PDB file of C-alpha atoms in Angstrom:
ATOM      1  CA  UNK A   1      10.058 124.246  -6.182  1.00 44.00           C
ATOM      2  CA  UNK A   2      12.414 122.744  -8.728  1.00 60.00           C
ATOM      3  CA  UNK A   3       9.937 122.054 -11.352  1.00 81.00           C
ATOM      4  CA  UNK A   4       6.703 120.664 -11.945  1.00 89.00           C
ATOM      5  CA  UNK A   5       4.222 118.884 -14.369  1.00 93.00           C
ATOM      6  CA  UNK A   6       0.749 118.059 -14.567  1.00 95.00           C
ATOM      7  CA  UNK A   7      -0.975 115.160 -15.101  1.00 97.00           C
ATOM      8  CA  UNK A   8      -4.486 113.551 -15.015  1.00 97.00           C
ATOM      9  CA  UNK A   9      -6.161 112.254 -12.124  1.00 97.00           C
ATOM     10  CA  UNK A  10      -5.408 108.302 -12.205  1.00 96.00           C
ATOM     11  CA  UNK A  11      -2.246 108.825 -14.237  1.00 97.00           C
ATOM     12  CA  UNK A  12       1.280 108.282 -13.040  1.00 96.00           C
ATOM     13  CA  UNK A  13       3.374 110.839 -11.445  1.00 92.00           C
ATOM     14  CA  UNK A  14       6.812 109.689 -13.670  1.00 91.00           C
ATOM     15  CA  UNK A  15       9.767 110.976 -11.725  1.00 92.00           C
ATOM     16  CA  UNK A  16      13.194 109.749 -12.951  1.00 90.00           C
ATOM     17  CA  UNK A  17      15.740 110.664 -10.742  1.00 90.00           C
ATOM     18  CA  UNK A  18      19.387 111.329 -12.221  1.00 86.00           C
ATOM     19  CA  UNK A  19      22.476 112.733 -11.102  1.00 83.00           C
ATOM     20  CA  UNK A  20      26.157 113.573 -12.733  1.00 81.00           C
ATOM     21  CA  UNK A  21      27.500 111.732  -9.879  1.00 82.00           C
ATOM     22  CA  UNK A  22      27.519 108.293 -10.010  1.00 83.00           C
ATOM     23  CA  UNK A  23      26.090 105.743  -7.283  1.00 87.00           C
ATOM     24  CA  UNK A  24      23.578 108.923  -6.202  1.00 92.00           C
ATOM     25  CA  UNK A  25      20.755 106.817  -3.572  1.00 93.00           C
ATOM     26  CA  UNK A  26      17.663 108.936  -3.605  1.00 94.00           C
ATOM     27  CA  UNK A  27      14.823 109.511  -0.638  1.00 96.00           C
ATOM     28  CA  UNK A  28      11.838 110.986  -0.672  1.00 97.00           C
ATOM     29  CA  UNK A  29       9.050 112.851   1.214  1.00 97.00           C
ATOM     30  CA  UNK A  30       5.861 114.060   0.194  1.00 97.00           C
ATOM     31  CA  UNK A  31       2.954 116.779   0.933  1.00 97.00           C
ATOM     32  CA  UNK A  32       0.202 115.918  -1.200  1.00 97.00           C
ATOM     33  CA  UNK A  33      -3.038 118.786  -1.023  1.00 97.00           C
ATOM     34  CA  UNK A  34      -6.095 117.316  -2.816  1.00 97.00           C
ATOM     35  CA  UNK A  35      -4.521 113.738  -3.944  1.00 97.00           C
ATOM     36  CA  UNK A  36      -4.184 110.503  -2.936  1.00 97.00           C
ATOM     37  CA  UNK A  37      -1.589 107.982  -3.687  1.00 97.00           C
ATOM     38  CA  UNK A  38       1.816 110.218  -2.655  1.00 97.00           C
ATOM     39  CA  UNK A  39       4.055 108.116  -0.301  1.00 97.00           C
ATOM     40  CA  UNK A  40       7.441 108.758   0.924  1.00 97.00           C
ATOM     41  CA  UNK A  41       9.672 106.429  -0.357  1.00 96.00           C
ATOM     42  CA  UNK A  42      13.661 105.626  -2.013  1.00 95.00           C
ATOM     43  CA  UNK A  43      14.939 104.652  -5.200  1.00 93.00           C
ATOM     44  CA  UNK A  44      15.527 106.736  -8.352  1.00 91.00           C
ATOM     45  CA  UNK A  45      12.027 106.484  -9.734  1.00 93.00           C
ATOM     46  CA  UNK A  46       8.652 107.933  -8.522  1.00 95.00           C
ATOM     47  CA  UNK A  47       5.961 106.401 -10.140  1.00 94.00           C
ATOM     48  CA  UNK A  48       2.924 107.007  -8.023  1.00 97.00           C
ATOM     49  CA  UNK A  49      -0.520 106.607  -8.863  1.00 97.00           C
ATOM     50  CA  UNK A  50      -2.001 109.939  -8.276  1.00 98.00           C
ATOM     51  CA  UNK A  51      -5.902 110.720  -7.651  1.00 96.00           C
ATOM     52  CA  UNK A  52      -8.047 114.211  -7.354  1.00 96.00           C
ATOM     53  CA  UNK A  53      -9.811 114.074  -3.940  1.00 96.00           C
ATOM     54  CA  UNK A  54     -12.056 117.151  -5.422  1.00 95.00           C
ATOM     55  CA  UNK A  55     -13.186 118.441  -8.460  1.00 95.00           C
ATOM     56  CA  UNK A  56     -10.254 120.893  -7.538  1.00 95.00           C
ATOM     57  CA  UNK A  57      -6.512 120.681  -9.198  1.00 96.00           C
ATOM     58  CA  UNK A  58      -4.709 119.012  -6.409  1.00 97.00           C
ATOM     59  CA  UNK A  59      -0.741 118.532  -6.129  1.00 96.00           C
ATOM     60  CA  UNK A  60       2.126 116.540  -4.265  1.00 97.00           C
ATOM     61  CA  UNK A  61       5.243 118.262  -3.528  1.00 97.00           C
ATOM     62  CA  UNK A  62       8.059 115.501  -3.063  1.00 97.00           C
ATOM     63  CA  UNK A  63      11.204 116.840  -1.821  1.00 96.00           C
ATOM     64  CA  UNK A  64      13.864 114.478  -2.776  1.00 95.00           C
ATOM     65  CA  UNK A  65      17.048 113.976  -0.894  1.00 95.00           C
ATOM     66  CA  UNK A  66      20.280 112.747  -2.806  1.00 94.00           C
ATOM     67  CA  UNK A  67      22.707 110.542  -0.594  1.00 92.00           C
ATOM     68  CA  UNK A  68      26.385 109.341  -1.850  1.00 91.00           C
ATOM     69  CA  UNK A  69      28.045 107.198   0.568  1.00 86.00           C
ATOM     70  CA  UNK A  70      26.393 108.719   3.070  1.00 87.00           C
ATOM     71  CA  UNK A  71      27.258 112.366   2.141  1.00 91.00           C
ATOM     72  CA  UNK A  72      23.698 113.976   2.021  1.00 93.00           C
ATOM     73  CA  UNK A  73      22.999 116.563  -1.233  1.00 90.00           C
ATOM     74  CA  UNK A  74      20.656 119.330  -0.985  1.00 90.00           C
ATOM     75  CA  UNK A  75      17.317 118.089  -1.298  1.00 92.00           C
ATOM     76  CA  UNK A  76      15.293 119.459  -4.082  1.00 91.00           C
ATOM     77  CA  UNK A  77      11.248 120.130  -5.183  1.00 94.00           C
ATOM     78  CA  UNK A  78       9.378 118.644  -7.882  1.00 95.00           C
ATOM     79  CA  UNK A  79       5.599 119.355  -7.799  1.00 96.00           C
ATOM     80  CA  UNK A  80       3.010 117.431  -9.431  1.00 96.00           C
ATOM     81  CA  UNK A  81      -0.488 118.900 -10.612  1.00 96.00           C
ATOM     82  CA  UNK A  82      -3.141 116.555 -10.812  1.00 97.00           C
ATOM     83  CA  UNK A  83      -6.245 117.394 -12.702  1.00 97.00           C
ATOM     84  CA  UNK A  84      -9.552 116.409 -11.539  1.00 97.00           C
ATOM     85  CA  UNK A  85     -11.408 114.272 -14.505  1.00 97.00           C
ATOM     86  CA  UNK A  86     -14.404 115.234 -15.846  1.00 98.00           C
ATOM     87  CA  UNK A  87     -17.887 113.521 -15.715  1.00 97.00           C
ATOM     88  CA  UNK A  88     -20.559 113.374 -18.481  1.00 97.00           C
ATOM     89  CA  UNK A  89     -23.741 114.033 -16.984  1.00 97.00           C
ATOM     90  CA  UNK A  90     -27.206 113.223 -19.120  1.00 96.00           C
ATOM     91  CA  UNK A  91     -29.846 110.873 -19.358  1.00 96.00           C
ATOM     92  CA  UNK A  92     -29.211 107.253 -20.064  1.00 96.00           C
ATOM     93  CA  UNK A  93     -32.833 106.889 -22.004  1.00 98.00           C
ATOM     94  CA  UNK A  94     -34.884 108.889 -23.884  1.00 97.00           C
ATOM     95  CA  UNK A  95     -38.100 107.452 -26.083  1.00 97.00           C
ATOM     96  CA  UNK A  96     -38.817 110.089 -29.457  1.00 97.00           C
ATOM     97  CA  UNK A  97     -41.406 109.902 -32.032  1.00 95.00           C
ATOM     98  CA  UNK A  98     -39.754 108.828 -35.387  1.00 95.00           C
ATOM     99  CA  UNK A  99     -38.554 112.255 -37.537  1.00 95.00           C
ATOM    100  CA  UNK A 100     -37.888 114.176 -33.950  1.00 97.00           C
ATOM    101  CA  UNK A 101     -35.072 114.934 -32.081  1.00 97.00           C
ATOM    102  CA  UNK A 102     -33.958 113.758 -28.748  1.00 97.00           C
ATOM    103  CA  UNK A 103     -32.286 117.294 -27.689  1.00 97.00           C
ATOM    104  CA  UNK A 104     -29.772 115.660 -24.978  1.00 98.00           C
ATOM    105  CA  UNK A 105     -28.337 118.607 -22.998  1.00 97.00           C
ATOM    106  CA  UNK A 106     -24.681 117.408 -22.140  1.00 97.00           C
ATOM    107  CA  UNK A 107     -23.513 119.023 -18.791  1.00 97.00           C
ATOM    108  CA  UNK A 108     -20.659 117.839 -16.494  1.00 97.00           C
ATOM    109  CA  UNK A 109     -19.372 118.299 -12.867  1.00 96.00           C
ATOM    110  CA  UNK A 110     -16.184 120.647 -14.361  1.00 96.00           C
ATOM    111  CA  UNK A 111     -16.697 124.004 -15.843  1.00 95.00           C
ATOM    112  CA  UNK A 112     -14.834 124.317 -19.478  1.00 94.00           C
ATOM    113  CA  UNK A 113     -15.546 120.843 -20.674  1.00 97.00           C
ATOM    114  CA  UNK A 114     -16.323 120.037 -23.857  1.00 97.00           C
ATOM    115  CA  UNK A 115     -17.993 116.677 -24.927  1.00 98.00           C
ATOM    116  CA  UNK A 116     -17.605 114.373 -28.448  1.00 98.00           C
ATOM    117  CA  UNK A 117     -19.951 111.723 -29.104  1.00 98.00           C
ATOM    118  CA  UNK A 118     -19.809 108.685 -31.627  1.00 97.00           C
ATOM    119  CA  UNK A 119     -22.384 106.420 -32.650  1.00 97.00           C
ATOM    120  CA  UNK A 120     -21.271 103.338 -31.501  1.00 93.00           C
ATOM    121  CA  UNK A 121     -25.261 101.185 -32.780  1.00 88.00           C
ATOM    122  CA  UNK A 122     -27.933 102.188 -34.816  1.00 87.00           C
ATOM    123  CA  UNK A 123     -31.415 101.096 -36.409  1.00 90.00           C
ATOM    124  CA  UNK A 124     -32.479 104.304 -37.110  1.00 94.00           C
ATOM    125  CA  UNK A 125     -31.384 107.076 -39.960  1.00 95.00           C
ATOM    126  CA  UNK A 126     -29.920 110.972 -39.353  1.00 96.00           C
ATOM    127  CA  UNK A 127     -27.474 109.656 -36.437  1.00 97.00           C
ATOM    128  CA  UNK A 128     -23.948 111.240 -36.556  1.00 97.00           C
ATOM    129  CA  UNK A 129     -20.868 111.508 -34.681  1.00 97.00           C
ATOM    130  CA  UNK A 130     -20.332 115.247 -33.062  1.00 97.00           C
ATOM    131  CA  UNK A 131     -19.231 117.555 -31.190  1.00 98.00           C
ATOM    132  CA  UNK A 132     -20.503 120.452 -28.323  1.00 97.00           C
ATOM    133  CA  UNK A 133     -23.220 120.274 -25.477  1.00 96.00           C
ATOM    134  CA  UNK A 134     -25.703 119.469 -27.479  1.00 97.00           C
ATOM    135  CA  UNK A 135     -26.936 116.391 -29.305  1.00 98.00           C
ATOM    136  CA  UNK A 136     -30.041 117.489 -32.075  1.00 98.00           C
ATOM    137  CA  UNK A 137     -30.178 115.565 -34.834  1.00 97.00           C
ATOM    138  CA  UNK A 138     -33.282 114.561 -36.530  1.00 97.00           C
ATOM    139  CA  UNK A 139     -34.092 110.632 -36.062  1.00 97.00           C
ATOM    140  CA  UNK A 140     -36.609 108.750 -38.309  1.00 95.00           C
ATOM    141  CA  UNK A 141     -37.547 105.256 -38.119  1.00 92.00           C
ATOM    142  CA  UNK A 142     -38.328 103.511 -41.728  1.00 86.00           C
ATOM    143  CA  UNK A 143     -39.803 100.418 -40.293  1.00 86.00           C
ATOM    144  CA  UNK A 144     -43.391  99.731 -38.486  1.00 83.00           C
ATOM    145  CA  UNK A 145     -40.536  98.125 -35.015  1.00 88.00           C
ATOM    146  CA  UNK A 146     -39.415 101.142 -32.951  1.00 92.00           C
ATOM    147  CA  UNK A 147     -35.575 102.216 -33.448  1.00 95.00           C
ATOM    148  CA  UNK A 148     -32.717 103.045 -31.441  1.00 96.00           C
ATOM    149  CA  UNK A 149     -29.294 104.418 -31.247  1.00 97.00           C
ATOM    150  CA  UNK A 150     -26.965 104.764 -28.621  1.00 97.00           C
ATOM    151  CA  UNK A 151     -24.804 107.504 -28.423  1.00 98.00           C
ATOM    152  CA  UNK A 152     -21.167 107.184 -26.727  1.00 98.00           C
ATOM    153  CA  UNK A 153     -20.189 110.612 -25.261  1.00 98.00           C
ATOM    154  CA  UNK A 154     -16.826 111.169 -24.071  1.00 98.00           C
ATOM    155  CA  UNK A 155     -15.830 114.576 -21.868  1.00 98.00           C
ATOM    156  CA  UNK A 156     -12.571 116.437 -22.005  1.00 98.00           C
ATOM    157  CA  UNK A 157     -11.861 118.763 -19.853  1.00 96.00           C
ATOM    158  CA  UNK A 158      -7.955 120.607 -20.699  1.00 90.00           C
ATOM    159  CA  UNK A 159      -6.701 117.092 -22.234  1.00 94.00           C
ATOM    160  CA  UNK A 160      -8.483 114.817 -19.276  1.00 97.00           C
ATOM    161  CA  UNK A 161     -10.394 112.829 -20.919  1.00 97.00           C
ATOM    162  CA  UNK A 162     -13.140 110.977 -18.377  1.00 97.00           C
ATOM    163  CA  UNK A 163     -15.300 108.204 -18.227  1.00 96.00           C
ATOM    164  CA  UNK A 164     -17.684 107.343 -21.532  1.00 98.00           C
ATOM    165  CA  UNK A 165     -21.148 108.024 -21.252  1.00 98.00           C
ATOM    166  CA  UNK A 166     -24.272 106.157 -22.567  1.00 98.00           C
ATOM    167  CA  UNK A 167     -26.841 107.340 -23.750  1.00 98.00           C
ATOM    168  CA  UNK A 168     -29.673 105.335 -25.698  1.00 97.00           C
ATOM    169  CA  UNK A 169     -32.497 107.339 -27.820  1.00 97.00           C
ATOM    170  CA  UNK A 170     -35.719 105.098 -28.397  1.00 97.00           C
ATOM    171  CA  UNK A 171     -37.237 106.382 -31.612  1.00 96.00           C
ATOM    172  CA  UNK A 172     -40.976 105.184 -31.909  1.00 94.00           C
ATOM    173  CA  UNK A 173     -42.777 104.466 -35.063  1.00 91.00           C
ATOM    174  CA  UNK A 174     -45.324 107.219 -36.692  1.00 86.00           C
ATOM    175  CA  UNK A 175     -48.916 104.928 -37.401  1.00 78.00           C
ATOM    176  CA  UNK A 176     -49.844 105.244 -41.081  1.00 71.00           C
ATOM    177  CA  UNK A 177     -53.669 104.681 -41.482  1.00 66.00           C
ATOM    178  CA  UNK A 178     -54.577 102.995 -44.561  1.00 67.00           C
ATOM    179  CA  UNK A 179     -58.402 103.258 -45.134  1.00 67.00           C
ATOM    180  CA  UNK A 180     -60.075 101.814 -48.096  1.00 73.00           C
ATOM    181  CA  UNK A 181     -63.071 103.759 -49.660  1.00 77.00           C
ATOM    182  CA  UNK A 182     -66.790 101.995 -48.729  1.00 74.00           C
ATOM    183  CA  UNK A 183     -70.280 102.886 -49.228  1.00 80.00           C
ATOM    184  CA  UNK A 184     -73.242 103.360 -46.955  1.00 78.00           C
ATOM    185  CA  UNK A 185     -76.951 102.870 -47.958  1.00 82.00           C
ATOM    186  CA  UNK A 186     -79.319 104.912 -46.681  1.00 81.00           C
ATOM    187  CA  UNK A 187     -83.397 105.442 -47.313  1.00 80.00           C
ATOM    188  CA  UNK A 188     -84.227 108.231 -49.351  1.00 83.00           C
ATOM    189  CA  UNK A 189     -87.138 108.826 -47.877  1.00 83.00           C
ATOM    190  CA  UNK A 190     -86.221 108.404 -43.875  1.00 84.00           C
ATOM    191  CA  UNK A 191     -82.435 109.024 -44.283  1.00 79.00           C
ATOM    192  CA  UNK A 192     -82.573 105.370 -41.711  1.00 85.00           C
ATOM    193  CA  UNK A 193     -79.135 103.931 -42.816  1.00 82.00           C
ATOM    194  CA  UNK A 194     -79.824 100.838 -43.969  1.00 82.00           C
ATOM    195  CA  UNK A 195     -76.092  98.841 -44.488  1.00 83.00           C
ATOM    196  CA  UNK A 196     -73.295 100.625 -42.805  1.00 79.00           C
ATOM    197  CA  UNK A 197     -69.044 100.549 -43.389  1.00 72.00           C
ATOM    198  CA  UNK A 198     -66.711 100.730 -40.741  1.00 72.00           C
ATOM    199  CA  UNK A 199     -63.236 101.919 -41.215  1.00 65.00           C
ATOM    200  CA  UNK A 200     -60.850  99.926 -39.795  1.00 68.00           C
ATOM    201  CA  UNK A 201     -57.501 101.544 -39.480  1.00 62.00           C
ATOM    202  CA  UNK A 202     -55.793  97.893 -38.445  1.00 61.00           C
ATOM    203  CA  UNK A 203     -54.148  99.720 -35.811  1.00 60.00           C
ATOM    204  CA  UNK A 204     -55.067  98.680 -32.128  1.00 60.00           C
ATOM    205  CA  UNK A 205     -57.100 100.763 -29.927  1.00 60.00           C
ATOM    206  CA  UNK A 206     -54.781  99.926 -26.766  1.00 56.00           C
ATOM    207  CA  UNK A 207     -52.138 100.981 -28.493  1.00 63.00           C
ATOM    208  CA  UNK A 208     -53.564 104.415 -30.794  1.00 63.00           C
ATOM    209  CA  UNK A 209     -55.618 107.039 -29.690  1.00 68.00           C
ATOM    210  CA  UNK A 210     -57.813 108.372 -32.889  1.00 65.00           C
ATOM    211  CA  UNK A 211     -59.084 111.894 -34.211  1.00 70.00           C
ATOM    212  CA  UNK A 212     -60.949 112.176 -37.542  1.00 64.00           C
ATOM    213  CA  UNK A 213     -61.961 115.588 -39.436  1.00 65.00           C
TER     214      UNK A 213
END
């Protein structure tokens, strides 16, 4: 093998071909392990799209074959490493109580990569951009409407970046009661209550379940 480079899956394989001789005609085959997209072909350019069959480092091997006026050089090798791209593997929803965290555990189908996120929308406060395998940031909600914020992850994986991921957090309003002080009359004598208060929270029933102390 003459040479070789590596590249990222669904990248170009950009061969120029030169020689001190002018009027050099190239041809070229090809043994491609783990790729698609290497053909055998002629001119004095190879620019193939390449593509990982596996999450695997393929290659293609072209052996190229100069010709002058019909005077055939000795062929030489060029390989081409092509680097599988990463996925970004975690939930696309996730519904939190306001002033919690949504914990996303990043993961991916490649060992070694390494994940940045941005926030690309938000409604909601304590949001940031970030790095690592793991998204905890505390979300809180100021309104009474539920919140959200969608997180764009991108993995890398030794300078192969793959496809965006997204990944939207739901952040639920916490109820606040407000209760206003009553009174309740009772008989002395029978303890009968005799004009009652009810507390009413304003908050519905179908929606709230309730505990009082």
């Amino acid at each position: 093998v003459l040479g070789s480079k590596s590249i990222c899956a669904n990248e170009l394989a950009d061969l120029s071909l030169k020689s001190i001789s002018p009027n050099v005609k190239y041809n070229w085959t090809v043994t491609q392990t783990g790729v698609t997209g290497a053909v055998a072909g002629s001119g004095n350019r190879i620019n193939q799209l390449l593509k990982a069959t596996s999450n695997a480092q393929g290659s293609a091997i072209y052996s190229i074959v100069p010709n002058i006026s019909g005077c055939i050089g000795e062929p030489i090798s060029v390989e081409i490493k092509v680097n599988p791209l990463p996925k970004a593997l975690g939930p696309s929803l996730i519904t939190i109580c306001s002033k919690e965290s949504p914990k996303i555990n990043l993961s991916s189908n490649l060992n070694g990569t390494v994940f940045s996120w941005k926030v690309v929308s938000s409604t909601i406060a304590g949001a940031s951009d970030g790095t690592g395998n793991f998204i905890d940031q505390i979300l809180e909600t100021s309104t009474v409407d539920q919140g959200n914020v969608v997180y764009s992850i991108t993995p890398d994986n030794h300078g192969c970046s793959g496809e965006v991921l997204l990944i939207k957090v739901l952040v639920d309003p916490l109820p606040e009661v407000v209760l206003n002080d009553g009174i309740i009359c009772t008989n002395q004598s029978t303890g009968e209550v005799i004009k009652t208060y009810s507390l009413d929270s304003e908050l519905s029933s179908a929606d709230y379940e309730f505990q009082w102390y």
